[in-house]
CSV table of C-alpha atoms (C1' of nucleotides) in Angstrom, one decimal:
chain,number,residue,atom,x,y,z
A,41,UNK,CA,0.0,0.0,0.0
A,42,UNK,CA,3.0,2.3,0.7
A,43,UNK,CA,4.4,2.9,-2.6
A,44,UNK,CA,1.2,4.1,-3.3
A,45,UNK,CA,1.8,7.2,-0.8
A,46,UNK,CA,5.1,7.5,-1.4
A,47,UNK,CA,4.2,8.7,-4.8
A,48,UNK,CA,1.4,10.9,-3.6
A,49,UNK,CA,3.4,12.8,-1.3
A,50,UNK,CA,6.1,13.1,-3.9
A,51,UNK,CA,3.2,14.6,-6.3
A,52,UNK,CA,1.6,16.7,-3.7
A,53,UNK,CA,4.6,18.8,-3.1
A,54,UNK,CA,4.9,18.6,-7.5
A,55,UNK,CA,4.0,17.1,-10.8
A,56,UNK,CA,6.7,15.1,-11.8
A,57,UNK,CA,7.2,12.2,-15.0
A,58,UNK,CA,7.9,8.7,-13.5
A,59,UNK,CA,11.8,9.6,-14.7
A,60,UNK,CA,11.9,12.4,-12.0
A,61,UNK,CA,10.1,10.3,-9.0
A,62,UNK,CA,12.6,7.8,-9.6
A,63,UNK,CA,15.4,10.5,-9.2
A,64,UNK,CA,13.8,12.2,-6.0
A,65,UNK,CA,13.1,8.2,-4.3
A,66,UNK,CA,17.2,8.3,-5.3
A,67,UNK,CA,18.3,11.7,-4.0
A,68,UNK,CA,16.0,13.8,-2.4
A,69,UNK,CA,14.2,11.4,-0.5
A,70,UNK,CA,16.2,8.6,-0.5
A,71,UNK,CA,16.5,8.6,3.2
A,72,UNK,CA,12.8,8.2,3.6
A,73,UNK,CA,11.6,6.0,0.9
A,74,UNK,CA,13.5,3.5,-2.4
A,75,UNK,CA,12.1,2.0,-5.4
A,76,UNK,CA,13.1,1.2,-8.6
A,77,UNK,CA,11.8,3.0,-12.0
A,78,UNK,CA,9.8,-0.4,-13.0
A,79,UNK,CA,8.1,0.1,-9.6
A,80,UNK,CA,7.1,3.2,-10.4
A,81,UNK,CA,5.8,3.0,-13.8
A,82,UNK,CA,3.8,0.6,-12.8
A,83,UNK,CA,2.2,1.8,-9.7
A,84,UNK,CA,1.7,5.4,-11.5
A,85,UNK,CA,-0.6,3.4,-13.9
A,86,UNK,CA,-2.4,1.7,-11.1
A,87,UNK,CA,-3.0,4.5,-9.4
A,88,UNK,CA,-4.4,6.7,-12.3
A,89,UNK,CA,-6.8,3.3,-13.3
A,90,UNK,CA,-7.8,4.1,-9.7
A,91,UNK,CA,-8.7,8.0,-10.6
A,92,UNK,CA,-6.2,9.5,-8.2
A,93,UNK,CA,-3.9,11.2,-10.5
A,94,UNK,CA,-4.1,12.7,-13.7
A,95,UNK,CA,-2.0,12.8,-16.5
A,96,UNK,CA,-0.6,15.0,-19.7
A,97,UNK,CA,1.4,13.6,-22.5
A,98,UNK,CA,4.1,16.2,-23.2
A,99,UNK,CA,5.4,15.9,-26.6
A,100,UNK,CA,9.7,15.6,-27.2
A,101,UNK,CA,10.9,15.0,-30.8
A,102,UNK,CA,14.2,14.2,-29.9
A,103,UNK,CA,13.5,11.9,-27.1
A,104,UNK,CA,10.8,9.4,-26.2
A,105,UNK,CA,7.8,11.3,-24.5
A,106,UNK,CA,7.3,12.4,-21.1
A,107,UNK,CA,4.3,11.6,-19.0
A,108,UNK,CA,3.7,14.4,-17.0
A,109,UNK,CA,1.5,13.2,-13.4
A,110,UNK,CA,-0.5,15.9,-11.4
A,111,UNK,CA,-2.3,14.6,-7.9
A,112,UNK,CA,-6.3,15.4,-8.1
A,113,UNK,CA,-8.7,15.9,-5.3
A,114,UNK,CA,-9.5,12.4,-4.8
A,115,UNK,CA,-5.6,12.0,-4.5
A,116,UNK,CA,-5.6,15.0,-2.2
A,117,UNK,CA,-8.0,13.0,-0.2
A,118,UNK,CA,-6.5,9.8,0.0
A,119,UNK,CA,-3.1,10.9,1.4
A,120,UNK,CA,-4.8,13.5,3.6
A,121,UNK,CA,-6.4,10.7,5.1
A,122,UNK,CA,-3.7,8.4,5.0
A,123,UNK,CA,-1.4,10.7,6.6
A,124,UNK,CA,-3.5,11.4,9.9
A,125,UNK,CA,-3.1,7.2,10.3
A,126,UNK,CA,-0.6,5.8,12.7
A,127,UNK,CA,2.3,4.2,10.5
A,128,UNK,CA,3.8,1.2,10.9
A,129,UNK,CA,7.4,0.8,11.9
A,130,UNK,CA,9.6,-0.7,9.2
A,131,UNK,CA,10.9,-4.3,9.2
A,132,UNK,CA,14.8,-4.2,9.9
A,133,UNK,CA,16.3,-6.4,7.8
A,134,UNK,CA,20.1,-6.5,7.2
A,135,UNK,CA,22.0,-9.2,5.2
A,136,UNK,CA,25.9,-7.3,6.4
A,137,UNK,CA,24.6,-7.4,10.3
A,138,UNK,CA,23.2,-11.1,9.8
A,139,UNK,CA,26.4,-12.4,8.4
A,140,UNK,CA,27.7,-11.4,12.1
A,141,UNK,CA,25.9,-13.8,13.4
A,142,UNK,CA,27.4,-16.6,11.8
A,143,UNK,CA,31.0,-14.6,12.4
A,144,UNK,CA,33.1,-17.6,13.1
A,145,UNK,CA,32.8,-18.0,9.3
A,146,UNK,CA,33.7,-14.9,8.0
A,147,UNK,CA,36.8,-14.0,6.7
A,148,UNK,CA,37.8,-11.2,8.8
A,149,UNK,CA,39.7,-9.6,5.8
A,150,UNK,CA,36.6,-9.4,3.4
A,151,UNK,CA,34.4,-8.3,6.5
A,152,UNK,CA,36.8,-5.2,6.8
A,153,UNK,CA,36.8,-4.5,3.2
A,154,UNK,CA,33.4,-4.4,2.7
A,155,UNK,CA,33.5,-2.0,5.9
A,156,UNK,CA,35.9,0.4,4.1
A,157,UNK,CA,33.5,0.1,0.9
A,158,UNK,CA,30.0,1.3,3.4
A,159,UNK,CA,32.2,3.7,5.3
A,160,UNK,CA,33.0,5.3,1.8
A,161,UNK,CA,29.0,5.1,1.0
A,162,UNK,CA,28.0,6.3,4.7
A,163,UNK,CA,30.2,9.6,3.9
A,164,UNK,CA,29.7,10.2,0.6
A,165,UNK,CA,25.7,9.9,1.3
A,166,UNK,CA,26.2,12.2,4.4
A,167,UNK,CA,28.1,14.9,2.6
A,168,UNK,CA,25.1,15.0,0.2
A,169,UNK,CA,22.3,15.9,3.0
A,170,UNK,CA,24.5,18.0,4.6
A,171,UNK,CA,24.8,20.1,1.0
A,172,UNK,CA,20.7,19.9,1.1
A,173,UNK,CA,20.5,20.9,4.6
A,174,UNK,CA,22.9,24.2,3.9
A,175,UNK,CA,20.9,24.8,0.6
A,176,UNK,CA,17.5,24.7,1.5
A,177,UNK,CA,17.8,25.1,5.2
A,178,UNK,CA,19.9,26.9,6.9
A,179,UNK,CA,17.5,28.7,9.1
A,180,UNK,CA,15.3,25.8,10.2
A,181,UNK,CA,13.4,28.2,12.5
A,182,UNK,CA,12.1,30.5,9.8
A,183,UNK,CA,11.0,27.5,7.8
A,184,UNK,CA,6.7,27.2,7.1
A,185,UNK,CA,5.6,24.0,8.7
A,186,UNK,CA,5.7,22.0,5.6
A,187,UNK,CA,9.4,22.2,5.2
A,188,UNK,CA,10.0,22.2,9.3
A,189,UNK,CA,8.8,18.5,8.9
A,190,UNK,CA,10.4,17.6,5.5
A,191,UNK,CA,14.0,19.5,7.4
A,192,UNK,CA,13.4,17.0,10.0
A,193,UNK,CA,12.9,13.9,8.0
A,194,UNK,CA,16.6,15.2,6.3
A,195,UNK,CA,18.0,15.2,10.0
A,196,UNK,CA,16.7,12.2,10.6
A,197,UNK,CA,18.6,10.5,7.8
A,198,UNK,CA,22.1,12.7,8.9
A,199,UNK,CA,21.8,11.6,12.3
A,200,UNK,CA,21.0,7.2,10.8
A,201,UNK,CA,24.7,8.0,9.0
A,202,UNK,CA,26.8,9.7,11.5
A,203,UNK,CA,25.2,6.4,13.9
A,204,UNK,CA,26.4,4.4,10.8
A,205,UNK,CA,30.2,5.6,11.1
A,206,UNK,CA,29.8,5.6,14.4
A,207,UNK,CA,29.5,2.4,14.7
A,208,UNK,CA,31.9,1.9,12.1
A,209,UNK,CA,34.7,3.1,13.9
A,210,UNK,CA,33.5,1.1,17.4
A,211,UNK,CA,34.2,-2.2,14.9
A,212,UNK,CA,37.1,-1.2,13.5
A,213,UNK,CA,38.5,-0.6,17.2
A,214,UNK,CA,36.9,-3.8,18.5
A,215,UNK,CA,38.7,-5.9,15.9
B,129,UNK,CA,17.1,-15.2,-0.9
B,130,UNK,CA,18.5,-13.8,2.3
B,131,UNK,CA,15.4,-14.7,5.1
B,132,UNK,CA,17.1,-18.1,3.4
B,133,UNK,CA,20.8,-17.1,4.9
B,134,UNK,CA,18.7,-15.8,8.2
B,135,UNK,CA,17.8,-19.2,8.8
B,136,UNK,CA,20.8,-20.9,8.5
B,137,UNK,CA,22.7,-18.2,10.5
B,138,UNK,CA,20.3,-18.5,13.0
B,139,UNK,CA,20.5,-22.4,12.7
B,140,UNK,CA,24.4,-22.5,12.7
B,141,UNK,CA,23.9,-21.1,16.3
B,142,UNK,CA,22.2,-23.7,17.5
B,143,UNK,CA,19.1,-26.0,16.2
B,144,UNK,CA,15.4,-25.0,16.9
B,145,UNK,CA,11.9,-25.4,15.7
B,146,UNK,CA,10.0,-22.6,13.8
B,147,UNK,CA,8.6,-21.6,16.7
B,148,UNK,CA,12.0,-21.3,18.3
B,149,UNK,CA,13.0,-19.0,15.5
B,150,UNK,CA,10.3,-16.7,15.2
B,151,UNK,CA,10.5,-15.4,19.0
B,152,UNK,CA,14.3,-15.2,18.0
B,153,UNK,CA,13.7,-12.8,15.2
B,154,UNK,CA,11.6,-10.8,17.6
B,155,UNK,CA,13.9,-11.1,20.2
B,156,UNK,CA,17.5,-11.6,20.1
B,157,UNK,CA,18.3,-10.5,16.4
B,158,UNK,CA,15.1,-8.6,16.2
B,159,UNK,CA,17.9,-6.0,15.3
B,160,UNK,CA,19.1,-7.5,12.7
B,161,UNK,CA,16.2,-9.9,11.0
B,162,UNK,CA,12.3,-9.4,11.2
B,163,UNK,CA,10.2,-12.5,9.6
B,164,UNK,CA,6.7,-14.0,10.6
B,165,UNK,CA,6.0,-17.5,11.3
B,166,UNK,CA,4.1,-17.7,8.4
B,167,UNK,CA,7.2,-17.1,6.0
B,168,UNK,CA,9.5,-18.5,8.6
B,169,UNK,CA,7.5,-22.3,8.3
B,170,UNK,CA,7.1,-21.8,4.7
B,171,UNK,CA,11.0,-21.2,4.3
B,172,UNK,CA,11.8,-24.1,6.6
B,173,UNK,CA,10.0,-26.1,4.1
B,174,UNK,CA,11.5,-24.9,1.2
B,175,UNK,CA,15.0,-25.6,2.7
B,176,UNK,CA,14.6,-28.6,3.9
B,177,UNK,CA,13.7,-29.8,0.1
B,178,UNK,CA,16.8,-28.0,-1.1
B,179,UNK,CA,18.7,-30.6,1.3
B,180,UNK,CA,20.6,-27.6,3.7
B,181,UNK,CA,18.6,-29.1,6.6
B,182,UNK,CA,17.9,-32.0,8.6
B,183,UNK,CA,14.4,-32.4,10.9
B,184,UNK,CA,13.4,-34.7,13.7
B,185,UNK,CA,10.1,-34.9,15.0
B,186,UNK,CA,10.0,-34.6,18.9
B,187,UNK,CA,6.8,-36.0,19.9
B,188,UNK,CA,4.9,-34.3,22.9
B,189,UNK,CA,1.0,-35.2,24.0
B,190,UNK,CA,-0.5,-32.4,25.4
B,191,UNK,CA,0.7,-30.2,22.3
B,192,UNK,CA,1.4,-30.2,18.5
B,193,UNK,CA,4.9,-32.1,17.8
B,194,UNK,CA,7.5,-29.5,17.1
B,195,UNK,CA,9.9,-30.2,14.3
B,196,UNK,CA,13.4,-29.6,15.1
B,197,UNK,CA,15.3,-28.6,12.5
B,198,UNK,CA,18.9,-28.8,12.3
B,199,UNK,CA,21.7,-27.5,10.2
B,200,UNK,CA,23.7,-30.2,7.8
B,201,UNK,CA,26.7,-30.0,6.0
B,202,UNK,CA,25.3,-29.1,2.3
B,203,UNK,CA,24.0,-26.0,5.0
B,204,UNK,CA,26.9,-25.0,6.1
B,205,UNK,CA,28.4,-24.9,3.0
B,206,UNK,CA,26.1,-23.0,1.5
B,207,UNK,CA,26.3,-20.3,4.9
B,208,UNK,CA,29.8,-20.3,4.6
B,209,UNK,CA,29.9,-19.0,1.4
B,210,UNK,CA,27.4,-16.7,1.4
B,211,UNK,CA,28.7,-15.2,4.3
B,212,UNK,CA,31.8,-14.2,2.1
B,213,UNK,CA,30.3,-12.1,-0.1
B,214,UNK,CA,29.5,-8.8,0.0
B,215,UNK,CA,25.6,-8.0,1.1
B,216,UNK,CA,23.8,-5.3,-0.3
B,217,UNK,CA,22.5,-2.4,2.0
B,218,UNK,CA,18.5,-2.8,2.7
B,219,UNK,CA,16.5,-0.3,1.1
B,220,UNK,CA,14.7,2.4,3.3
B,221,UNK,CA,11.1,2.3,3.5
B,222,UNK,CA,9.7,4.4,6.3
B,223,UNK,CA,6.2,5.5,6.4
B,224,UNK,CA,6.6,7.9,9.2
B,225,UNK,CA,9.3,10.1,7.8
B,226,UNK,CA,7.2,9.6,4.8
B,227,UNK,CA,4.4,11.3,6.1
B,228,UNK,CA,6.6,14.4,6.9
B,229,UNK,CA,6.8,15.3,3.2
B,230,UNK,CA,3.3,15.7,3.3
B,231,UNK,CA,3.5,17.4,6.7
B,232,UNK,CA,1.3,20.2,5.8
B,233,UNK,CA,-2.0,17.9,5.2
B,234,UNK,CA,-0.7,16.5,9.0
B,235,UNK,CA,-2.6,17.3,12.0
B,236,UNK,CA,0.3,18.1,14.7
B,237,UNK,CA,-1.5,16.6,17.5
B,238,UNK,CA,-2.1,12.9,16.0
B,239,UNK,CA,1.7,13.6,14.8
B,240,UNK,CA,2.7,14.3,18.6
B,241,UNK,CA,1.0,11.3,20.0
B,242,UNK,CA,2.3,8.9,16.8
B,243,UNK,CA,5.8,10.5,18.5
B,244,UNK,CA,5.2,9.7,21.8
B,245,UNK,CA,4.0,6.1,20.9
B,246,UNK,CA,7.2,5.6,19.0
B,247,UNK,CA,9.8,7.3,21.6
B,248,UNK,CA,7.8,4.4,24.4
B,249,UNK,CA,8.3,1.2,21.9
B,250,UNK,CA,12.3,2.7,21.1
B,251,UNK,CA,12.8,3.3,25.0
B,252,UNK,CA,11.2,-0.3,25.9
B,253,UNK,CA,13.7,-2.3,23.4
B,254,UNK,CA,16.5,0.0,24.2
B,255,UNK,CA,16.0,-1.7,27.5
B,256,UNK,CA,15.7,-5.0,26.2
B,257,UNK,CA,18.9,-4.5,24.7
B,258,UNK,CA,21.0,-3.3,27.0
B,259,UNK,CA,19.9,-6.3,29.5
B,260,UNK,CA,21.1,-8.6,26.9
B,261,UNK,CA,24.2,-6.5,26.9
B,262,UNK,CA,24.6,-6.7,30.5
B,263,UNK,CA,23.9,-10.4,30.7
B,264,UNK,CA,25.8,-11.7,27.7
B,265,UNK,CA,28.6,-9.1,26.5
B,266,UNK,CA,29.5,-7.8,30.5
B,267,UNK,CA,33.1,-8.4,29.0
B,268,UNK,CA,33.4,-7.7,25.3
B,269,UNK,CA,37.4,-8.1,25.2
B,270,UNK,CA,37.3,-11.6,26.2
B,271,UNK,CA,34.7,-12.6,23.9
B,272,UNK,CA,35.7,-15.3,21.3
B,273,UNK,CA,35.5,-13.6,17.7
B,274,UNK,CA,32.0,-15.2,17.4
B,275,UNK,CA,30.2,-13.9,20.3
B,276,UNK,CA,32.6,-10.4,19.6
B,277,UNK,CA,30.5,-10.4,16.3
B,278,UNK,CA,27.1,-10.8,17.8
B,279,UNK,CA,27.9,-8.1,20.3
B,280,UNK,CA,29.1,-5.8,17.7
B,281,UNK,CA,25.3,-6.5,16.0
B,282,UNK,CA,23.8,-6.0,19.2
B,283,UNK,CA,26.0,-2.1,19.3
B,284,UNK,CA,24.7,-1.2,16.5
B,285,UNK,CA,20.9,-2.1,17.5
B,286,UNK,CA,21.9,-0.1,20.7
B,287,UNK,CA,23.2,3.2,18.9
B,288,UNK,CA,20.4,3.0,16.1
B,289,UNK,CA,17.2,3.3,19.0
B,290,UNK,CA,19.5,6.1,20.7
B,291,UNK,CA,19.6,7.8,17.8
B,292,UNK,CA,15.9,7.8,17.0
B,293,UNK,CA,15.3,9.0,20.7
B,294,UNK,CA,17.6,12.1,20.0
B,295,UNK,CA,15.8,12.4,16.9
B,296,UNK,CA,12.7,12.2,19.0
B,297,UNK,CA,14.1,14.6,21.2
B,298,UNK,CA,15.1,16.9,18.3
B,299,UNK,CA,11.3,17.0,16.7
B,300,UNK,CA,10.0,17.4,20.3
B,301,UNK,CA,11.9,20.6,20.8
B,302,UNK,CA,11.5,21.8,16.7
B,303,UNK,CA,7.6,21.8,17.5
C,169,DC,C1',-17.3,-21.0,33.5
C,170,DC,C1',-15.4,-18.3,30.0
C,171,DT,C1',-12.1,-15.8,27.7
C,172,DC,C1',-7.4,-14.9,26.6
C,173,DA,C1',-2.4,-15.9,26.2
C,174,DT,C1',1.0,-19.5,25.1
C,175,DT,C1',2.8,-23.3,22.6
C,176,DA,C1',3.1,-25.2,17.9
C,177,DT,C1',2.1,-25.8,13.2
C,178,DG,C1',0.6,-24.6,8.6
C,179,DC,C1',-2.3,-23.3,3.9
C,180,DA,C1',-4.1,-20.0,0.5
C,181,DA,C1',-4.6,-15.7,-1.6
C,182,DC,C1',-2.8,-11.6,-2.2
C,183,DT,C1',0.4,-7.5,-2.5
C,184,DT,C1',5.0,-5.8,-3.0
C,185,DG,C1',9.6,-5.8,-4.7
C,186,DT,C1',13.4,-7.6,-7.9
C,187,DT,C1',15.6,-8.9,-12.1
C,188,DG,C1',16.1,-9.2,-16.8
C,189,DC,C1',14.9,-7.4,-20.9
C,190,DA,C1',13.4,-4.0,-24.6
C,191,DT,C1',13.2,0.5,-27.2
C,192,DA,C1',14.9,5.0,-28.9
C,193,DT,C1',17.8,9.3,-29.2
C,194,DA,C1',21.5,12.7,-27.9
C,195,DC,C1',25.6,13.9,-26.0
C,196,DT,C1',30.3,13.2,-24.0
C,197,DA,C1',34.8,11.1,-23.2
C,198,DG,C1',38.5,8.5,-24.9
D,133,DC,C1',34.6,6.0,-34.2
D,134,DT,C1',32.9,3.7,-30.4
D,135,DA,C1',31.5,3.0,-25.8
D,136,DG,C1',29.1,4.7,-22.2
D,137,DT,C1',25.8,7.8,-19.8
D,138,DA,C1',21.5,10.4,-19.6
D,139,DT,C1',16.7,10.8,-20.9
D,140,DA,C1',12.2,8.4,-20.9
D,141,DT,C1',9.1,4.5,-20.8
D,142,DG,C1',7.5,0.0,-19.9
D,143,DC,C1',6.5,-5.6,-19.9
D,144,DA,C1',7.0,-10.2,-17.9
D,145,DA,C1',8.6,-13.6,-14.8
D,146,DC,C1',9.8,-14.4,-10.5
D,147,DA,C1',10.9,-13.9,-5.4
D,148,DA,C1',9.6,-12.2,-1.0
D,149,DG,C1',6.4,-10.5,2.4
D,150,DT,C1',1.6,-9.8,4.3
D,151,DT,C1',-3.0,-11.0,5.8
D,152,DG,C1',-6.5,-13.9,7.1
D,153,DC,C1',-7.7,-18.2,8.5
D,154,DA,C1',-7.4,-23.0,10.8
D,155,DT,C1',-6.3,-26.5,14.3
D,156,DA,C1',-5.4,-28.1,19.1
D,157,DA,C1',-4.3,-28.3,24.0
D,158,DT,C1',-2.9,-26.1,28.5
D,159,DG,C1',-2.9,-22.7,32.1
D,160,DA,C1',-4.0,-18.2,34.1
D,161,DG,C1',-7.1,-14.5,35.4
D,162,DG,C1',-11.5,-12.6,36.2
DNA sequence: CCTCATTATGCAACTTGTTGCATATACTAG
DNA sequence: CTAGTATATGCAACAAGTTGCATAATGAGG
């Protein structure tokens, strides 16, 4: 059902083609919310079957089409509805913190390689929310509500990394 | 694939019956792996067919038979090497940070009290945690690289619900 | 006495997410 | 000149996860 919402939320702040929702699930909001572009397509035409978006063909000669989305009222509706619900917490699962548990296995060498190649990820992923968070806001207390919440969601996802490294560096000691 | 390497990992600890194994995933690694019994019998099944694991039926009267199930070598192999490779980071779906894109169709009270309700559940397994901690990993630097492992897992459970109660904290004080 | 939680297993239907492939053009780097 | 990246869309097959239901006995609490 979430996808679904994802993409509602994504098109109640703007119209977008399923090319840019892809990009913003990538960059913008990848700290909240991931799904891939065949995802997408597909739940973009489920969800205009189902009369909650509408949609305008925008004609390119050079490249293929884009299909531009715009939420409607009955959209509007459903997520205002759906966002007044208690969510759900999300299921934790972790294939690299599993392996641990079978650590008499493990070859430590690979195990710290692969730590050197998240590290690497963690940072380069926190130095890009840090860039949004000095971009778009630097003076959390002037924000409107809207983007008070959406800054928070972004702090959210800086404070998950700096744990990530954090933790990092605790194995990296321990070992 | 990987609830798949869950099992065995949790199997190459010591054998149990899919009862045994859900409360662990709710428990112990509930860090780490989340699964229901429903997928958690089905995948038994399914691996017990592919020849990784053995089963031996422990009568009882008063209650349904459990089936223990027990790791074999075919198993172990099959662990072993995928606990050599590199695993791929878990995709983030949250629905409540979600819901913070779309913060102005929120209303702040339910928001508050979703808060509250989440900053309880985070406190009571931070808890939960850290008694395991005490109990099992009093003395980390004497821990056999196994057990150091599995403590290491258990850290990061530990720093990840402290960071979502300063994050907590954080919202509390934005609002 | 009745209901609820615990132990213990599982099927069936459904929804969600992944992987592999396909198409078509323009621009950039080597 | 050729390979790769970016733009832009999508189908089909498959794997994984969720939800609802079913069975069956014991013990505890009200």
């Amino acid at each position: 059902m979430a996808l679904k919402y994802a993409l509602l939320c994504s098109l109640h702040e703007s119209s977008a083609t399923g090319y840019e929702l892809t990009q913003r699930f990538r960059e913008r909001m990848g700290n909240v919310w991931n799904a891939s572009h065949q995802q997408i397509y597909r739940e973009l035409g489920k969800l205009l079957d189902a009369g909650l978006l509408e949609v305008e063909t925008v004609h390119q000669t050079d490249r293929p089409d884009r299909k531009l989305y715009r939420i409607n009222a009955a959209g509007e509706t459903a997520l205002a509805e759906w966002v007044n619900l208690p969510a759900k917490r999300p299921a934790v699962r972790d294939p690299m913190l599993l392996k641990m548990f079978a650590g008499d296995l493990m070859d430590p060498n690979a195990f710290s390689r692969e730590l050197v190649r998240n590290r690497v990820e963690w940072e380069r992923q926190l130095a890009e929310y840090r860039a949004i968070e000095e971009e778009f806001f630097s003076h959390p207390q002037q924000l409107p509500r809207h983007y008070q919440l959406q800054y928070l969601a972004l702090r959210r996802g800086i404070m998950g990394l700096q744990t990530w490294l954090a933790w990092a560096g605790e194995v990296e000691e321990a070992l």
